[in-house]
mmCIF file of C-alpha atoms and ligand atoms in Angstrom:
data_model
loop_
_atom_site.group_PDB
_atom_site.id
_atom_site.type_symbol
_atom_site.label_atom_id
_atom_site.label_comp_id
_atom_site.label_asym_id
_atom_site.label_seq_id
_atom_site.Cartn_x
_atom_site.Cartn_y
_atom_site.Cartn_z
ATOM 1 C CA MET A 25 66.104 133.866 69.279
ATOM 2 C CA ASN A 26 66.717 129.770 68.639
ATOM 3 C CA ASP A 27 70.174 130.176 67.682
ATOM 4 C CA LEU A 28 70.686 131.886 71.503
ATOM 5 C CA LEU A 29 68.935 129.246 73.432
ATOM 6 C CA TRP A 30 71.009 127.045 71.182
ATOM 7 C CA LEU A 31 73.838 129.120 72.533
ATOM 8 C CA TRP A 32 72.778 128.992 76.434
ATOM 9 C CA ILE A 33 72.587 124.932 76.292
ATOM 10 C CA THR A 34 75.879 124.139 74.710
ATOM 11 C CA LEU A 35 77.721 126.862 77.464
ATOM 12 C CA ALA A 36 75.631 125.135 79.992
ATOM 13 C CA VAL A 37 76.832 121.681 78.862
ATOM 14 C CA LEU A 38 80.505 123.135 78.613
ATOM 15 C CA VAL A 39 80.409 123.606 82.164
ATOM 16 C CA VAL A 40 79.103 120.879 83.917
ATOM 17 C CA VAL A 41 81.758 118.652 81.828
ATOM 18 C CA SER A 42 84.627 121.363 83.051
ATOM 19 C CA VAL A 43 83.526 120.737 87.161
ATOM 20 C CA GLY A 44 83.212 116.958 86.396
ATOM 21 C CA LEU A 45 86.459 116.444 84.990
ATOM 22 C CA VAL A 46 88.061 119.069 87.804
ATOM 23 C CA GLY A 47 86.341 116.724 90.407
ATOM 24 C CA PHE A 48 87.893 113.437 89.023
ATOM 25 C CA ARG A 49 91.623 115.068 89.187
ATOM 26 C CA ARG A 50 91.540 114.041 93.146
ATOM 27 C CA ARG A 51 93.769 110.321 93.102
ATOM 28 C CA PRO A 52 91.997 107.291 94.301
ATOM 29 C CA GLY A 53 92.646 106.731 97.979
ATOM 30 C CA THR A 54 92.955 110.541 99.141
ATOM 31 C CA ARG A 55 90.381 113.078 100.459
ATOM 32 C CA ALA A 56 90.931 116.576 98.847
ATOM 33 C CA THR A 57 90.722 118.332 102.128
ATOM 34 C CA LEU A 58 92.999 120.745 104.153
ATOM 35 C CA PRO A 59 94.943 119.307 107.063
ATOM 36 C CA PRO A 60 92.266 118.889 109.843
ATOM 37 C CA PRO A 61 92.658 121.343 112.912
ATOM 38 C CA THR A 62 94.474 119.557 115.739
ATOM 39 C CA THR A 63 91.872 120.268 118.251
ATOM 40 C CA GLY A 64 87.970 120.675 117.802
ATOM 41 C CA THR A 65 88.829 124.963 117.709
ATOM 42 C CA THR A 66 89.539 126.288 114.368
ATOM 43 C CA LEU A 67 92.419 129.067 114.233
ATOM 44 C CA ASP A 68 93.297 131.014 111.158
ATOM 45 C CA SER A 69 97.178 130.262 110.803
ATOM 46 C CA ALA A 70 97.664 133.969 112.174
ATOM 47 C CA GLU A 71 96.093 133.412 115.229
ATOM 48 C CA GLU A 72 97.776 129.916 115.258
ATOM 49 C CA SER A 73 101.247 131.320 115.411
ATOM 50 C CA ALA A 74 100.233 134.489 117.844
ATOM 51 C CA GLN A 75 99.784 131.162 120.006
ATOM 52 C CA VAL A 76 102.967 129.250 119.601
ATOM 53 C CA PRO A 77 105.972 130.554 121.302
ATOM 54 C CA GLU A 78 108.211 132.066 119.165
ATOM 55 C CA ARG A 79 111.495 130.942 121.421
ATOM 56 C CA GLY A 80 114.902 131.357 119.120
ATOM 57 C CA GLY A 81 113.249 131.640 115.662
ATOM 58 C CA VAL A 82 110.616 128.526 116.437
ATOM 59 C CA ALA A 83 107.787 128.553 114.433
ATOM 60 C CA THR A 84 104.938 125.827 113.669
ATOM 61 C CA ALA A 85 105.145 125.215 109.768
ATOM 62 C CA GLU A 86 101.496 124.054 109.102
ATOM 63 C CA ALA A 87 100.998 121.971 106.213
ATOM 64 C CA PRO A 88 99.922 123.904 103.163
ATOM 65 C CA THR A 89 97.461 126.094 103.370
ATOM 66 C CA ASP A 90 96.262 127.708 100.013
ATOM 67 C CA LEU A 91 92.849 127.575 99.815
ATOM 68 C CA GLU A 92 92.934 127.898 96.029
ATOM 69 C CA ALA A 93 94.709 124.108 95.174
ATOM 70 C CA PRO A 94 94.091 122.349 98.592
ATOM 71 C CA PRO A 95 96.668 119.421 98.939
ATOM 72 C CA ALA A 96 95.696 116.152 98.902
ATOM 73 C CA VAL A 97 95.487 114.150 102.282
ATOM 74 C CA GLU A 98 96.258 110.781 102.024
ATOM 75 C CA VAL A 99 94.553 108.194 103.549
ATOM 76 C CA PRO A 100 96.965 105.726 105.619
ATOM 77 C CA GLU A 101 96.732 101.913 105.611
ATOM 78 C CA ALA A 102 95.044 100.622 108.360
ATOM 79 C CA VAL A 103 97.741 98.907 110.870
ATOM 80 C CA GLY A 104 96.551 95.283 111.154
ATOM 81 C CA GLY A 105 98.330 92.599 109.110
ATOM 82 C CA ARG A 106 101.429 94.291 107.986
ATOM 83 C CA LEU A 107 103.757 92.343 109.554
ATOM 84 C CA ALA A 108 102.556 89.724 107.351
ATOM 85 C CA ARG A 109 104.581 91.321 104.412
ATOM 86 C CA LEU A 110 108.189 90.506 106.418
ATOM 87 C CA ARG A 111 108.122 87.281 104.870
ATOM 88 C CA GLY A 112 108.440 88.202 101.711
ATOM 89 C CA ARG A 113 110.506 90.577 102.270
ATOM 90 C CA LEU A 114 112.911 88.540 104.298
ATOM 91 C CA ALA A 115 113.011 85.609 101.652
ATOM 92 C CA ARG A 116 113.862 88.413 99.333
ATOM 93 C CA SER A 117 117.206 89.431 100.935
ATOM 94 C CA GLY A 118 118.142 86.175 101.251
ATOM 95 C CA SER A 119 117.499 82.636 102.739
ATOM 96 C CA PRO A 120 116.112 83.344 106.038
ATOM 97 C CA LEU A 121 117.002 82.239 109.328
ATOM 98 C CA GLY A 122 114.224 79.568 109.734
ATOM 99 C CA SER A 123 115.001 77.632 106.574
ATOM 100 C CA LYS A 124 118.464 77.459 107.291
ATOM 101 C CA LEU A 125 117.637 75.837 110.912
ATOM 102 C CA LEU A 126 115.271 73.689 109.307
ATOM 103 C CA ALA A 127 117.140 72.253 106.478
ATOM 104 C CA VAL A 128 119.378 70.874 109.134
ATOM 105 C CA LEU A 129 117.007 69.976 111.754
ATOM 106 C CA SER A 130 115.242 67.666 108.959
ATOM 107 C CA ARG A 131 118.088 65.364 108.396
ATOM 108 C CA ASP A 132 117.412 61.593 109.763
ATOM 109 C CA HIS A 133 120.085 61.249 112.825
ATOM 110 C CA LEU A 134 121.249 64.655 114.194
ATOM 111 C CA THR A 135 125.165 64.220 115.349
ATOM 112 C CA GLU A 136 126.597 66.459 117.140
ATOM 113 C CA ASP A 137 128.179 68.768 114.056
ATOM 114 C CA ASP A 138 124.751 68.923 112.873
ATOM 115 C CA TRP A 139 123.750 70.553 116.752
ATOM 116 C CA ASP A 140 127.261 72.883 116.608
ATOM 117 C CA GLU A 141 126.082 74.351 112.521
ATOM 118 C CA LEU A 142 122.265 74.831 113.979
ATOM 119 C CA GLU A 143 123.870 76.892 116.625
ATOM 120 C CA GLU A 144 126.327 78.416 114.110
ATOM 121 C CA THR A 145 123.311 79.020 112.229
ATOM 122 C CA LEU A 146 122.058 81.634 115.090
ATOM 123 C CA LEU A 147 125.079 83.151 115.450
ATOM 124 C CA LEU A 148 125.284 84.033 112.243
ATOM 125 C CA ALA A 149 121.960 85.673 112.442
ATOM 126 C CA ASP A 150 122.913 87.965 115.457
ATOM 127 C CA VAL A 151 121.001 86.297 117.880
ATOM 128 C CA GLY A 152 123.952 86.361 120.185
ATOM 129 C CA ALA A 153 125.997 83.767 121.703
ATOM 130 C CA GLY A 154 123.783 83.669 125.198
ATOM 131 C CA PRO A 155 120.486 83.092 123.445
ATOM 132 C CA ALA A 156 121.493 80.603 120.824
ATOM 133 C CA GLY A 157 123.426 78.194 123.594
ATOM 134 C CA GLU A 158 119.990 77.958 125.529
ATOM 135 C CA LEU A 159 118.185 77.578 122.690
ATOM 136 C CA ILE A 160 120.324 74.792 121.515
ATOM 137 C CA GLU A 161 120.223 73.491 124.859
ATOM 138 C CA SER A 162 116.562 73.470 124.806
ATOM 139 C CA LEU A 163 116.038 72.159 121.742
ATOM 140 C CA ARG A 164 117.886 69.117 122.325
ATOM 141 C CA THR A 165 116.422 68.430 125.387
ATOM 142 C CA ARG A 166 112.972 68.347 123.899
ATOM 143 C CA VAL A 167 113.609 66.588 120.589
ATOM 144 C CA ARG A 168 115.361 63.809 122.823
ATOM 145 C CA VAL A 169 112.566 63.673 125.122
ATOM 146 C CA LEU A 170 109.865 63.464 123.422
ATOM 147 C CA GLY A 171 111.412 61.301 121.038
ATOM 148 C CA VAL A 172 110.466 64.249 117.839
ATOM 149 C CA ARG A 173 111.531 62.649 114.456
ATOM 150 C CA ASP A 174 109.314 63.810 111.899
ATOM 151 C CA PRO A 175 109.867 67.597 109.974
ATOM 152 C CA ALA A 176 106.524 68.847 110.876
ATOM 153 C CA SER A 177 106.863 68.267 115.037
ATOM 154 C CA VAL A 178 110.834 69.447 115.020
ATOM 155 C CA ARG A 179 109.684 72.450 112.863
ATOM 156 C CA GLU A 180 107.158 73.471 115.637
ATOM 157 C CA LEU A 181 109.252 72.862 118.906
ATOM 158 C CA LEU A 182 111.477 75.223 116.606
ATOM 159 C CA ARG A 183 108.743 77.559 116.743
ATOM 160 C CA GLU A 184 107.842 77.265 120.066
ATOM 161 C CA GLU A 185 111.371 77.565 121.085
ATOM 162 C CA LEU A 186 112.024 80.929 118.806
ATOM 163 C CA VAL A 187 108.872 82.947 120.195
ATOM 164 C CA ALA A 188 110.083 81.572 123.837
ATOM 165 C CA LEU A 189 112.786 83.659 122.805
ATOM 166 C CA VAL A 190 111.737 86.336 121.083
ATOM 167 C CA ASP A 191 109.626 86.798 124.664
ATOM 168 C CA PRO A 192 105.637 87.277 124.197
ATOM 169 C CA SER A 193 105.736 88.283 127.486
ATOM 170 C CA LEU A 194 106.799 91.577 127.011
ATOM 171 C CA ASP A 195 104.612 94.347 127.174
ATOM 172 C CA ARG A 196 104.838 95.924 123.313
ATOM 173 C CA SER A 197 102.198 98.188 123.015
ATOM 174 C CA LEU A 198 103.224 102.429 122.156
ATOM 175 C CA ALA A 199 102.282 104.363 125.374
ATOM 176 C CA THR A 200 99.971 106.998 123.173
ATOM 177 C CA ALA A 201 97.152 107.873 125.193
ATOM 178 C CA PRO A 202 97.165 111.441 126.083
ATOM 179 C CA GLN A 203 97.838 111.895 129.994
ATOM 180 C CA THR A 204 96.008 113.854 133.265
ATOM 181 C CA ALA A 205 98.316 116.291 134.702
ATOM 182 C CA GLU A 206 98.195 116.660 138.809
ATOM 183 C CA ASP A 207 96.283 119.364 138.203
ATOM 184 C CA GLY A 208 93.264 117.318 136.116
ATOM 185 C CA THR A 209 94.505 119.491 133.117
ATOM 186 C CA ARG A 210 94.591 117.069 129.502
ATOM 187 C CA LEU A 211 98.552 116.463 128.337
ATOM 188 C CA PRO A 212 99.460 115.037 124.596
ATOM 189 C CA ALA A 213 101.218 111.986 124.818
ATOM 190 C CA VAL A 214 105.032 112.651 124.002
ATOM 191 C CA VAL A 215 107.065 110.340 122.330
ATOM 192 C CA LEU A 216 110.554 110.826 122.093
ATOM 193 C CA VAL A 217 112.791 109.125 119.024
ATOM 194 C CA VAL A 218 116.363 109.089 119.450
ATOM 195 C CA GLY A 219 119.077 107.085 117.370
ATOM 196 C CA VAL A 220 122.419 107.992 115.612
ATOM 197 C CA ASN A 221 122.448 108.838 112.108
ATOM 198 C CA GLY A 222 120.515 106.798 108.933
ATOM 199 C CA THR A 223 119.166 104.318 111.075
ATOM 200 C CA GLY A 224 115.313 105.644 110.372
ATOM 201 C CA LYS A 225 114.812 108.043 112.844
ATOM 202 C CA THR A 226 113.232 110.756 110.587
ATOM 203 C CA THR A 227 111.053 108.098 108.681
ATOM 204 C CA THR A 228 109.990 106.554 111.667
ATOM 205 C CA VAL A 229 108.276 109.883 112.806
ATOM 206 C CA GLY A 230 106.149 109.954 109.607
ATOM 207 C CA LYS A 231 105.644 106.656 109.177
ATOM 208 C CA LEU A 232 104.259 106.404 113.183
ATOM 209 C CA ALA A 233 102.264 110.126 112.239
ATOM 210 C CA ARG A 234 100.725 108.065 109.872
ATOM 211 C CA VAL A 235 99.619 105.440 111.994
ATOM 212 C CA LEU A 236 98.306 107.547 114.481
ATOM 213 C CA VAL A 237 96.386 109.199 111.924
ATOM 214 C CA ALA A 238 94.630 105.784 110.635
ATOM 215 C CA GLU A 239 93.789 105.405 113.898
ATOM 216 C CA ASP A 240 91.882 108.615 114.207
ATOM 217 C CA ARG A 241 94.777 110.475 116.662
ATOM 218 C CA THR A 242 95.334 114.095 116.386
ATOM 219 C CA VAL A 243 99.071 114.578 116.130
ATOM 220 C CA VAL A 244 102.191 117.150 116.135
ATOM 221 C CA LEU A 245 105.452 116.712 115.135
ATOM 222 C CA GLY A 246 108.695 118.524 116.740
ATOM 223 C CA ALA A 247 111.593 119.081 114.092
ATOM 224 C CA ALA A 248 114.171 118.916 116.693
ATOM 225 C CA ASP A 249 116.984 117.924 114.401
ATOM 226 C CA THR A 250 118.666 121.287 113.965
ATOM 227 C CA PHE A 251 122.152 120.526 112.623
ATOM 228 C CA ARG A 252 120.215 120.985 108.910
ATOM 229 C CA ALA A 253 116.977 123.342 107.539
ATOM 230 C CA ALA A 254 116.539 119.554 105.361
ATOM 231 C CA ALA A 255 116.145 117.409 108.118
ATOM 232 C CA ALA A 256 113.292 119.469 109.087
ATOM 233 C CA ASP A 257 111.970 119.890 105.555
ATOM 234 C CA GLN A 258 111.891 116.073 105.281
ATOM 235 C CA LEU A 259 109.537 115.794 108.423
ATOM 236 C CA GLU A 260 107.565 118.333 107.457
ATOM 237 C CA THR A 261 106.964 116.683 103.971
ATOM 238 C CA TRP A 262 105.646 113.568 105.855
ATOM 239 C CA GLY A 263 103.368 115.434 107.701
ATOM 240 C CA ALA A 264 101.916 117.524 105.422
ATOM 241 C CA ARG A 265 100.973 113.707 103.212
ATOM 242 C CA VAL A 266 98.455 113.306 106.307
ATOM 243 C CA GLY A 267 97.905 116.534 106.992
ATOM 244 C CA VAL A 268 99.872 116.658 110.439
ATOM 245 C CA ARG A 269 101.948 120.079 111.318
ATOM 246 C CA THR A 270 105.000 120.248 111.957
ATOM 247 C CA VAL A 271 106.756 122.733 114.623
ATOM 248 C CA ARG A 272 110.234 123.174 113.605
ATOM 249 C CA SER A 273 113.023 125.993 113.381
ATOM 250 C CA ASP A 274 113.431 128.322 111.098
ATOM 251 C CA ARG A 275 117.386 128.285 110.856
ATOM 252 C CA ASP A 276 119.918 125.976 110.930
ATOM 253 C CA GLY A 277 121.389 125.327 114.042
ATOM 254 C CA ALA A 278 118.936 126.383 116.670
ATOM 255 C CA ASP A 279 118.469 124.209 120.169
ATOM 256 C CA PRO A 280 117.190 121.273 120.042
ATOM 257 C CA ALA A 281 115.270 121.566 123.212
ATOM 258 C CA ALA A 282 113.854 124.734 122.070
ATOM 259 C CA VAL A 283 112.459 123.169 119.424
ATOM 260 C CA ALA A 284 111.114 119.774 121.424
ATOM 261 C CA PHE A 285 109.402 122.295 124.217
ATOM 262 C CA ASP A 286 107.928 124.306 121.558
ATOM 263 C CA ALA A 287 106.223 121.361 119.768
ATOM 264 C CA VAL A 288 105.024 120.017 123.259
ATOM 265 C CA ARG A 289 103.989 123.124 124.745
ATOM 266 C CA THR A 290 102.001 123.228 120.701
ATOM 267 C CA GLY A 291 100.330 119.631 121.332
ATOM 268 C CA ARG A 292 99.307 121.123 124.608
ATOM 269 C CA THR A 293 97.893 124.277 124.231
ATOM 270 C CA GLU A 294 96.394 122.919 121.300
ATOM 271 C CA GLY A 295 94.960 119.598 122.955
ATOM 272 C CA VAL A 296 96.509 117.010 120.828
ATOM 273 C CA ASP A 297 96.492 113.525 121.307
ATOM 274 C CA VAL A 298 100.181 112.730 120.701
ATOM 275 C CA VAL A 299 103.298 114.890 120.060
ATOM 276 C CA LEU A 300 106.810 112.887 118.180
ATOM 277 C CA VAL A 301 109.543 114.199 118.710
ATOM 278 C CA ASP A 302 112.398 113.844 116.046
ATOM 279 C CA THR A 303 116.066 114.330 117.009
ATOM 280 C CA ALA A 304 119.753 114.661 115.395
ATOM 281 C CA GLY A 305 121.771 111.396 115.097
ATOM 282 C CA ARG A 306 125.097 113.544 114.130
ATOM 283 C CA LEU A 307 126.844 113.416 117.698
ATOM 284 C CA GLN A 308 130.363 113.247 117.716
ATOM 285 C CA ASN A 309 131.226 111.919 120.760
ATOM 286 C CA LYS A 310 128.650 110.199 123.542
ATOM 287 C CA ALA A 311 129.247 113.802 125.833
ATOM 288 C CA GLY A 312 128.147 115.469 123.492
ATOM 289 C CA LEU A 313 124.539 113.481 122.712
ATOM 290 C CA MET A 314 124.193 112.736 126.699
ATOM 291 C CA ASP A 315 123.997 116.757 127.068
ATOM 292 C CA GLU A 316 121.849 117.476 123.864
ATOM 293 C CA LEU A 317 119.311 114.453 125.267
ATOM 294 C CA GLY A 318 119.459 115.088 128.767
ATOM 295 C CA LYS A 319 118.756 118.937 127.879
ATOM 296 C CA ILE A 320 115.728 117.652 125.414
ATOM 297 C CA ARG A 321 114.023 115.261 128.040
ATOM 298 C CA ARG A 322 114.507 118.104 130.781
ATOM 299 C CA VAL A 323 112.467 120.540 128.984
ATOM 300 C CA ILE A 324 110.222 118.383 127.257
ATOM 301 C CA THR A 325 108.768 117.596 131.228
ATOM 302 C CA LYS A 326 108.381 120.897 131.856
ATOM 303 C CA GLU A 327 105.618 120.760 129.701
ATOM 304 C CA ALA A 328 104.500 117.281 129.933
ATOM 305 C CA PRO A 329 105.770 113.715 131.424
ATOM 306 C CA LEU A 330 107.756 111.465 128.330
ATOM 307 C CA SER A 331 105.251 108.465 127.489
ATOM 308 C CA GLU A 332 107.848 106.560 125.337
ATOM 309 C CA VAL A 333 111.568 106.672 124.337
ATOM 310 C CA LEU A 334 111.886 105.135 121.691
ATOM 311 C CA LEU A 335 115.867 104.146 120.057
ATOM 312 C CA VAL A 336 115.634 103.309 116.526
ATOM 313 C CA LEU A 337 118.091 100.288 115.182
ATOM 314 C CA ASP A 338 118.990 99.651 111.900
ATOM 315 C CA ALA A 339 118.531 96.063 111.747
ATOM 316 C CA THR A 340 121.398 95.538 108.617
ATOM 317 C CA THR A 341 123.948 97.322 111.550
ATOM 318 C CA GLY A 342 124.418 93.241 113.292
ATOM 319 C CA GLN A 343 126.928 93.756 116.369
ATOM 320 C CA ASN A 344 127.714 98.190 115.142
ATOM 321 C CA GLY A 345 124.078 98.674 116.315
ATOM 322 C CA LEU A 346 124.423 96.659 119.700
ATOM 323 C CA ASN A 347 127.250 99.170 120.529
ATOM 324 C CA GLN A 348 124.646 101.887 119.951
ATOM 325 C CA ALA A 349 121.892 100.727 121.667
ATOM 326 C CA ARG A 350 124.398 99.859 124.931
ATOM 327 C CA VAL A 351 124.855 103.869 124.613
ATOM 328 C CA PHE A 352 121.511 104.765 124.226
ATOM 329 C CA GLY A 353 119.889 102.581 126.713
ATOM 330 C CA GLU A 354 122.388 104.332 129.294
ATOM 331 C CA ILE A 355 121.895 108.482 128.792
ATOM 332 C CA ALA A 356 117.891 108.144 126.944
ATOM 333 C CA GLY A 357 116.242 105.909 129.585
ATOM 334 C CA VAL A 358 114.804 103.689 126.501
ATOM 335 C CA THR A 359 111.262 102.192 126.509
ATOM 336 C CA GLY A 360 110.584 100.776 123.140
ATOM 337 C CA ILE A 361 113.351 100.015 120.543
ATOM 338 C CA VAL A 362 112.531 100.301 116.434
ATOM 339 C CA LEU A 363 113.834 98.257 114.653
ATOM 340 C CA THR A 364 114.326 99.332 111.069
ATOM 341 C CA LYS A 365 115.487 97.715 107.251
ATOM 342 C CA LEU A 366 114.437 94.698 108.528
ATOM 343 C CA ASP A 367 113.314 94.304 104.901
ATOM 344 C CA GLY A 368 117.173 94.655 103.741
ATOM 345 C CA THR A 369 118.459 91.235 105.871
ATOM 346 C CA ALA A 370 117.587 87.789 106.491
ATOM 347 C CA LYS A 371 118.723 87.352 109.775
ATOM 348 C CA GLY A 372 116.719 89.226 112.467
ATOM 349 C CA GLY A 373 118.573 87.464 115.112
ATOM 350 C CA ILE A 374 119.153 90.881 116.382
ATOM 351 C CA VAL A 375 115.710 91.204 117.209
ATOM 352 C CA VAL A 376 116.444 88.684 120.443
ATOM 353 C CA ALA A 377 119.966 90.153 120.733
ATOM 354 C CA VAL A 378 119.103 94.088 121.275
ATOM 355 C CA GLN A 379 116.352 93.023 124.026
ATOM 356 C CA ARG A 380 118.753 90.892 125.781
ATOM 357 C CA GLU A 381 120.976 93.828 125.989
ATOM 358 C CA LEU A 382 118.640 96.715 126.378
ATOM 359 C CA GLY A 383 116.326 95.265 128.587
ATOM 360 C CA VAL A 384 113.081 96.622 126.405
ATOM 361 C CA PRO A 385 111.336 95.261 123.936
ATOM 362 C CA VAL A 386 111.020 96.014 120.252
ATOM 363 C CA LYS A 387 107.964 97.790 119.753
ATOM 364 C CA LEU A 388 107.685 98.360 115.990
ATOM 365 C CA VAL A 389 109.753 97.409 112.887
ATOM 366 C CA GLY A 390 110.846 99.000 109.668
ATOM 367 C CA LEU A 391 110.095 96.886 106.711
ATOM 368 C CA GLY A 392 110.275 99.112 103.850
ATOM 369 C CA GLU A 393 110.829 102.365 102.198
ATOM 370 C CA GLY A 394 107.150 102.866 101.767
ATOM 371 C CA PRO A 395 105.109 105.303 103.651
ATOM 372 C CA ASP A 396 103.060 102.573 105.592
ATOM 373 C CA ASP A 397 106.024 99.806 105.810
ATOM 374 C CA LEU A 398 106.040 100.464 109.756
ATOM 375 C CA ALA A 399 104.247 97.543 111.889
ATOM 376 C CA PRO A 400 103.795 96.524 115.715
ATOM 377 C CA PHE A 401 105.931 93.741 116.351
ATOM 378 C CA ASP A 402 104.093 90.575 117.099
ATOM 379 C CA PRO A 403 106.491 87.327 118.066
ATOM 380 C CA GLN A 404 104.859 84.618 116.731
ATOM 381 C CA GLU A 405 104.539 86.751 113.869
ATOM 382 C CA PHE A 406 107.762 87.548 113.603
ATOM 383 C CA VAL A 407 108.579 84.008 113.779
ATOM 384 C CA ASP A 408 105.983 82.775 111.540
ATOM 385 C CA GLY A 409 107.939 85.730 108.941
ATOM 386 C CA LEU A 410 111.250 83.913 109.740
ATOM 387 C CA LEU A 411 109.984 79.875 109.115
ATOM 388 C CA GLY A 412 108.882 81.008 106.454
ATOM 389 C CA ASP A 413 105.813 79.414 104.372
HETATM 390 N N1 LIG B 519 114.900 99.481 103.457
HETATM 391 C C1 LIG B 519 114.354 100.276 104.358
HETATM 392 N N2 LIG B 519 114.617 101.178 104.079
HETATM 393 C C2 LIG B 519 114.187 102.372 105.494
HETATM 394 C C3 LIG B 519 113.436 101.781 106.813
HETATM 395 N N3 LIG B 519 113.492 103.079 107.432
HETATM 396 C C4 LIG B 519 113.883 103.916 106.924
HETATM 397 N N4 LIG B 519 114.468 103.713 105.501
HETATM 398 C C5 LIG B 519 115.885 104.554 104.676
HETATM 399 O O1 LIG B 519 116.937 104.945 105.818
HETATM 400 C C6 LIG B 519 117.374 106.117 104.977
HETATM 401 C C7 LIG B 519 117.340 106.940 106.050
HETATM 402 O O2 LIG B 519 116.374 107.434 106.904
HETATM 403 P P1 LIG B 519 116.210 108.702 107.395
HETATM 404 O O3 LIG B 519 114.717 108.080 108.077
HETATM 405 O O4 LIG B 519 116.529 109.988 106.851
HETATM 406 O O5 LIG B 519 117.123 108.414 109.151
HETATM 407 P P2 LIG B 519 117.233 108.672 110.182
HETATM 408 O O6 LIG B 519 117.933 108.390 111.113
HETATM 409 O O7 LIG B 519 116.427 110.014 110.380
HETATM 410 O O8 LIG B 519 118.958 110.327 109.716
HETATM 411 P P3 LIG B 519 119.398 111.550 110.179
HETATM 412 O O9 LIG B 519 118.251 112.676 110.586
HETATM 413 O O10 LIG B 519 120.207 111.832 108.996
HETATM 414 O O11 LIG B 519 120.274 110.965 111.884
HETATM 415 C C8 LIG B 519 116.322 106.347 104.025
HETATM 416 O O12 LIG B 519 116.974 106.483 102.319
HETATM 417 C C9 LIG B 519 114.686 105.878 104.463
HETATM 418 O O13 LIG B 519 114.295 105.782 103.076
HETATM 419 C C10 LIG B 519 113.336 100.592 106.508
HETATM 420 O O14 LIG B 519 112.546 99.737 107.337
HETATM 421 N N5 LIG B 519 113.403 99.608 105.458
HETATM 422 MG MG1 LIG B 520 116.420 112.148 110.241
#
């Protein structure tokens, strides 16, 4: 009888220990929960797919629904203070613009050659001829009029001039608040992401979804890059990590506008806050690009007005990036710029040049390949980053 009792106690202890071990296998900083439903309504996946319009093989690919092994949903990092990382990243990719300028400005007597050197440094950092000339002119006048000589004061003047050039008066907020239709129905904010291939569109959509999730917003992704299935897979992986669903096509070469439309419709019927639409960058010519983006815009706006059209530009491509910006600016009605790979260049002046070129503000910057390496752009913090320490 005693033996039986001990056997039961041993079994009970084993069960408790193994349950405890399973619990500890969760990674730190993650929640082991299923992706949250995008609205208060909880539909099972069969009902959901019945509600999503099936057009041209488009389907909603929900983040995994394996009930036995729920995927760990990551908790994205809060957004505040991310841009502070820029300083370290700029320093790693070479001598930042600010320190080059300060090296010249700290010379005893600034000669004509010194001022030329300053202007040249700005040009080499992709600031652009017009803005570089303006900065030198203004700085020269102020240094002379104020009779400033000590390095700290000169540095402060340079800081003010650079901030003015980046233009703190521009509205850099992202329009991601849900909208109201004329008949009073609630519509999601719709953000269309465009740009040539390889600039970081899909990565930016993924990072942006994380930013929104961190702010407790509900999100749907639209994989309107239908040239290759891998593009939708890439986007879906980003979404699944934070419990966000992706509307995609199940075949290569499907109509991107149809996918974009379905993504927005899904967002609308499910009452989500924001729909982010990724597009293809691989288009042979301007006419093809114009047709495709034009069609995507038209069909999306049948469901909900566009809140933002974000142009993604690679900061390391300099003048080439500016030419791309020009083309997209003409055709896509860009409302904001995302400058990616700022961690890969010490220049940074492209921020100024591209804003001047398009007349729209840089709203977000990519600071690396990490999932939370996307920061809201702030002129003061950016200039501090350029100036170092
Ligand atoms: N260092 C760095 N790499 C980045 C950044 N943003 C994106 N990348 C990398 O750039 C590469 C291309 O990114 P994608 O997001 O696939 O670019 P895309 O514009 O969607 O490309 P296509 O779909 O081919 O047009 C990837 O290796 C990303 O990790 C960034 O801010 N910094
Ligand atoms: Mg892509």
